[in-house]
CSV table of C-alpha atoms and ligand atoms in Angstrom, one decimal:
chain,number,residue,atom,x,y,z
A,8,MET,CA,277.6,94.1,168.5
A,9,GLY,CA,279.8,91.1,167.4
A,10,LYS,CA,278.1,88.5,164.8
A,11,THR,CA,279.2,85.0,165.3
A,12,VAL,CA,278.1,81.9,163.4
A,13,ASP,CA,278.4,78.6,165.3
A,14,PRO,CA,277.8,75.1,163.5
A,15,PHE,CA,274.2,74.9,164.6
A,16,TRP,CA,272.9,78.1,163.0
A,17,ALA,CA,275.5,77.4,160.1
A,18,ALA,CA,273.2,74.2,159.8
A,19,VAL,CA,270.1,76.5,159.8
A,20,ALA,CA,271.4,78.5,157.3
A,21,SER,CA,272.3,75.9,155.4
A,22,PHE,CA,268.3,75.2,154.9
A,23,GLY,CA,267.9,78.6,153.4
A,24,VAL,CA,268.0,81.5,155.9
A,25,ASP,CA,270.7,83.3,154.6
A,26,GLN,CA,271.6,85.9,157.4
A,27,LEU,CA,271.5,85.3,161.1
A,28,PHE,CA,272.5,87.8,163.8
A,29,VAL,CA,273.3,85.8,167.2
A,30,LEU,CA,274.5,87.3,170.5
A,31,PRO,CA,277.6,85.5,171.7
A,32,GLU,CA,276.3,85.6,175.3
A,33,TRP,CA,273.1,83.6,173.8
A,34,ILE,CA,275.2,80.9,172.3
A,35,LYS,CA,277.1,80.7,175.8
A,36,THR,CA,273.9,80.1,177.8
A,37,LYS,CA,272.6,77.6,175.3
A,38,VAL,CA,275.9,75.5,175.9
A,39,ALA,CA,275.8,75.9,179.6
A,40,GLU,CA,272.3,74.8,179.7
A,41,GLU,CA,273.2,71.7,177.7
A,42,GLN,CA,276.3,70.7,179.8
A,43,ILE,CA,275.8,71.6,183.5
A,44,VAL,CA,273.5,69.4,185.5
A,45,ILE,CA,272.6,71.1,188.9
A,46,PRO,CA,271.8,68.3,191.5
A,47,GLU,CA,268.6,68.9,193.1
A,48,GLY,CA,267.4,68.0,196.6
A,49,ILE,CA,269.3,66.6,199.3
A,50,PRO,CA,269.7,63.0,197.6
A,51,GLY,CA,270.8,64.4,194.4
A,52,LYS,CA,273.5,66.9,196.2
A,53,MET,CA,274.6,63.8,198.2
A,54,ALA,CA,274.8,61.7,195.0
A,55,ALA,CA,276.8,64.6,193.6
A,56,LEU,CA,279.3,64.7,196.6
A,57,GLU,CA,279.7,60.9,196.3
A,58,GLU,CA,280.7,61.3,192.8
A,59,GLU,CA,283.2,63.8,193.7
A,60,LEU,CA,284.7,61.7,196.0
A,61,SER,CA,285.3,58.6,193.8
A,62,GLY,CA,289.0,58.0,193.4
A,63,CYS,CA,290.2,60.4,196.0
A,64,MET,CA,293.8,60.1,196.9
A,65,LYS,CA,293.8,63.2,199.4
A,66,CYS,CA,295.2,61.1,202.3
A,67,PRO,CA,297.5,57.7,202.5
A,68,LEU,CA,294.3,55.9,203.1
A,69,GLY,CA,293.4,56.2,199.3
A,70,SER,CA,296.1,54.1,198.7
A,71,THR,CA,295.4,51.0,200.9
A,72,ARG,CA,291.5,51.1,200.5
A,73,LYS,CA,289.4,48.8,198.7
A,74,ASN,CA,286.3,50.7,198.8
A,75,ILE,CA,285.3,54.3,199.7
A,76,VAL,CA,282.6,54.2,202.4
A,77,PHE,CA,280.6,57.2,201.5
A,78,GLY,CA,277.7,56.4,203.9
A,79,GLU,CA,274.3,55.4,203.5
A,80,GLY,CA,270.6,55.7,204.7
A,81,ASN,CA,268.0,58.4,204.5
A,82,SER,CA,269.8,61.6,204.0
A,83,GLU,CA,266.2,63.6,204.2
A,84,ALA,CA,265.4,62.2,208.0
A,85,GLY,CA,267.5,64.7,209.7
A,86,ILE,CA,269.2,62.3,211.9
A,87,LEU,CA,273.0,61.6,211.2
A,88,VAL,CA,275.0,58.9,212.7
A,89,VAL,CA,278.7,59.3,212.9
A,90,GLY,CA,281.4,56.7,213.3
A,91,GLU,CA,285.2,56.4,212.9
A,92,GLY,CA,286.0,54.8,209.8
A,93,PRO,CA,285.7,51.8,207.9
A,94,GLY,CA,286.8,48.4,209.1
A,95,ALA,CA,287.6,45.3,207.1
A,96,THR,CA,283.9,44.2,206.0
A,97,GLU,CA,283.0,47.7,205.3
A,98,ASP,CA,286.0,48.3,203.1
A,99,GLU,CA,285.0,44.7,201.1
A,100,THR,CA,281.4,46.1,200.9
A,101,GLY,CA,281.6,49.9,200.3
A,102,ARG,CA,278.9,50.2,203.1
A,103,PRO,CA,279.1,51.6,206.7
A,104,PHE,CA,278.8,49.7,209.9
A,105,VAL,CA,278.0,46.3,208.5
A,106,GLY,CA,280.3,44.1,210.5
A,107,ARG,CA,280.2,43.0,214.1
A,108,SER,CA,279.8,46.6,215.4
A,109,GLY,CA,277.3,47.2,212.7
A,110,LYS,CA,274.9,44.5,213.9
A,111,LEU,CA,275.0,45.8,217.2
A,112,LEU,CA,274.5,49.4,216.3
A,113,ASP,CA,271.2,48.1,214.4
A,114,LYS,CA,270.0,46.7,217.6
A,115,ILE,CA,270.9,49.6,219.6
A,116,LEU,CA,269.1,52.1,217.1
A,117,ALA,CA,266.2,49.6,216.5
A,118,SER,CA,265.5,50.0,220.5
A,119,ILE,CA,264.4,53.5,219.7
A,120,ASP,CA,262.4,52.8,216.2
A,121,LEU,CA,265.6,53.9,214.1
A,122,ASN,CA,267.0,51.9,211.2
A,123,ARG,CA,268.7,53.1,208.0
A,124,GLU,CA,265.5,54.1,206.4
A,125,ASN,CA,264.9,56.8,209.0
A,126,LEU,CA,268.7,58.0,209.4
A,127,PHE,CA,271.9,58.3,207.7
A,128,ILE,CA,274.8,56.8,208.7
A,129,ALA,CA,278.5,58.0,207.8
A,130,ASN,CA,282.1,58.2,209.3
A,131,ILE,CA,284.9,60.7,210.0
A,132,VAL,CA,287.1,59.0,207.5
A,133,LYS,CA,285.8,57.3,204.3
A,134,CYS,CA,288.6,55.0,203.6
A,135,ARG,CA,289.7,52.0,206.1
A,136,PRO,CA,292.8,52.7,208.2
A,137,PRO,CA,295.0,49.6,207.7
A,138,ASN,CA,295.1,47.0,210.7
A,139,ASN,CA,291.8,48.7,212.3
A,140,ARG,CA,294.2,51.4,213.5
A,141,ALA,CA,292.5,54.9,214.4
A,142,PRO,CA,292.6,57.4,211.9
A,143,SER,CA,295.4,59.9,212.5
A,144,SER,CA,294.7,63.6,212.9
A,145,SER,CA,295.9,64.5,209.5
A,146,GLU,CA,293.6,61.9,207.8
A,147,SER,CA,290.7,62.7,210.3
A,148,GLU,CA,291.2,66.6,209.2
A,149,ILE,CA,291.5,66.0,205.5
A,150,CYS,CA,288.5,63.5,205.1
A,151,SER,CA,286.1,65.4,207.6
A,152,LYS,CA,285.8,68.1,204.9
A,153,PHE,CA,283.6,65.6,203.2
A,154,LEU,CA,281.5,64.9,206.3
A,155,GLU,CA,281.2,68.7,206.7
A,156,GLN,CA,279.8,68.8,203.2
A,157,GLN,CA,277.4,66.1,204.0
A,158,ILE,CA,276.3,68.0,207.1
A,159,GLU,CA,275.8,71.1,204.9
A,160,ILE,CA,273.7,69.4,202.7
A,161,MET,CA,271.7,67.4,205.0
A,162,LYS,CA,271.3,69.8,207.6
A,163,PRO,CA,270.3,67.4,210.3
A,164,GLY,CA,268.4,68.0,213.3
A,165,VAL,CA,270.6,65.9,215.5
A,166,ILE,CA,273.9,64.4,215.0
A,167,ILE,CA,275.0,61.1,217.2
A,168,ALA,CA,278.6,60.8,217.5
A,169,LEU,CA,279.9,57.3,218.1
A,170,GLY,CA,283.1,56.8,220.2
A,171,ALA,CA,286.2,59.4,220.6
A,172,SER,CA,287.3,59.9,217.0
A,173,ALA,CA,283.9,61.4,216.0
A,174,ALA,CA,283.8,63.4,219.1
A,175,ARG,CA,287.0,64.6,218.8
A,176,THR,CA,286.5,65.5,215.3
A,177,LEU,CA,283.0,67.1,215.6
A,178,LEU,CA,283.3,68.9,218.8
A,179,ASN,CA,286.9,69.7,218.6
A,180,THR,CA,287.8,68.3,222.1
A,181,ARG,CA,290.0,65.8,224.0
A,182,THR,CA,287.7,65.3,226.6
A,183,GLY,CA,286.4,61.5,226.9
A,184,ILE,CA,283.1,60.1,226.3
A,185,GLY,CA,282.6,59.4,229.9
A,186,LEU,CA,282.5,63.1,230.5
A,187,LEU,CA,280.9,64.2,227.0
A,188,ARG,CA,277.9,61.8,227.1
A,189,GLY,CA,274.9,62.8,229.2
A,190,GLU,CA,273.9,66.1,227.5
A,191,PHE,CA,273.8,67.6,224.0
A,192,HIS,CA,276.7,69.6,222.8
A,193,SER,CA,276.9,71.7,219.2
A,194,TYR,CA,278.3,71.4,215.9
A,195,MET,CA,277.8,74.4,213.8
A,196,ASP,CA,274.5,74.8,215.8
A,197,THR,CA,273.6,71.4,215.2
A,198,PRO,CA,272.8,69.4,218.4
A,199,VAL,CA,275.2,66.7,218.9
A,200,LEU,CA,274.7,63.6,221.4
A,201,VAL,CA,278.1,61.7,222.2
A,202,THR,CA,278.0,58.1,223.1
A,203,TYR,CA,280.1,55.3,223.1
A,204,HIS,CA,281.2,53.3,220.0
A,205,PRO,CA,279.4,49.8,219.5
A,206,ALA,CA,283.1,48.1,219.4
A,207,ALA,CA,283.7,49.6,222.8
A,208,LEU,CA,280.4,48.0,223.8
A,209,LEU,CA,281.7,44.7,222.4
A,210,ARG,CA,284.9,44.9,224.7
A,211,SER,CA,282.8,46.1,227.9
A,212,PRO,CA,279.3,45.0,227.9
A,213,ALA,CA,278.9,47.3,231.1
A,214,LEU,CA,278.8,50.1,228.7
A,215,LYS,CA,275.4,48.9,227.6
A,216,ARG,CA,273.8,50.7,230.4
A,217,PRO,CA,275.1,54.2,229.7
A,218,VAL,CA,274.3,53.7,226.0
A,219,TRP,CA,270.6,52.7,226.7
A,220,GLU,CA,270.3,55.8,228.9
A,221,ASP,CA,271.7,58.0,226.1
A,222,MET,CA,269.2,56.4,223.5
A,223,LYS,CA,266.4,57.1,225.8
A,224,ARG,CA,267.6,60.7,225.9
A,225,LEU,CA,267.8,60.6,222.2
A,226,LYS,CA,264.4,59.3,221.7
A,227,SER,CA,262.7,62.0,223.8
A,228,PHE,CA,264.9,64.8,222.0
A,229,MET,CA,263.6,63.4,218.6
A,230,GLY,CA,260.1,63.7,220.1
A,231,GLU,CA,260.6,67.4,220.5
A,232,ALA,CA,262.2,68.2,217.3
A,233,GLY,CA,259.8,66.5,215.3
A,234,LEU,CA,262.6,63.5,214.1
A,235,PRO,CA,263.0,61.8,211.9
A,236,ARG,CA,261.7,64.1,209.2
A,237,GLU,CA,259.0,63.2,206.4
A,238,SER,CA,261.0,63.0,203.0
A,239,GLY,CA,261.0,66.6,201.7
A,240,GLU,CA,260.4,68.3,204.8
A,241,LYS,CA,262.9,70.9,206.1
B,27,URA,N1,283.3,51.2,212.9
B,27,URA,C1,283.2,52.5,212.6
B,27,URA,O1,283.5,53.4,213.2
B,27,URA,N2,282.4,52.7,211.3
B,27,URA,C2,282.0,51.9,210.4
B,27,URA,O2,281.5,52.0,209.3
B,27,URA,C3,282.4,50.4,210.9
B,27,URA,C4,282.8,50.2,212.0
């Protein structure tokens, strides 16, 4: 059995204890306990993931963004809304859906009593694609690994995919929204409701009716599934 003296015990010895036998494993445990903080609960794990993302340069969007838009809202409520990627206002503020589309999204969600305190909003890509272009498939593939981790942490009871990028990435399909909407799909056993992106509604107000129908379907699903969840409930 090895005999190890570390500075702590050397200091103890200097107070008059002349011989100390210390197991090396014991010292490692002591150091590990002091240095590693394991995040607890969904918000803690989300905060740790956000920290991990800071300064990300895994794709070319890293070099043009101003802020990473991690997502925000209530990560414990079990409802996750997924958009495409930050626009100019989101890039400026670091917050998702705060521009024109975001204001419309807030109204759509409010129509079924949802708001940023009872759901979480994130995007497929966390950095703004320049000139509001859609994210490339390689940018979506690289960045959606973080969304996957967000989903793994949150374990939502339902995901609402807004628009083609979100539907394509989450459901691995090229089928259009017109055909995907109207029924629930599945991402890793989580029900996914696909609807039009609010930006599409701003361009084509006729899409308001199908989105309203989708929201009614979502509301009735939430009632059956006990969503939104109370904090701390699984
Ligand atoms: N459009 C998106 O898809 N996401 C945002 O955060 C803002 C606009």
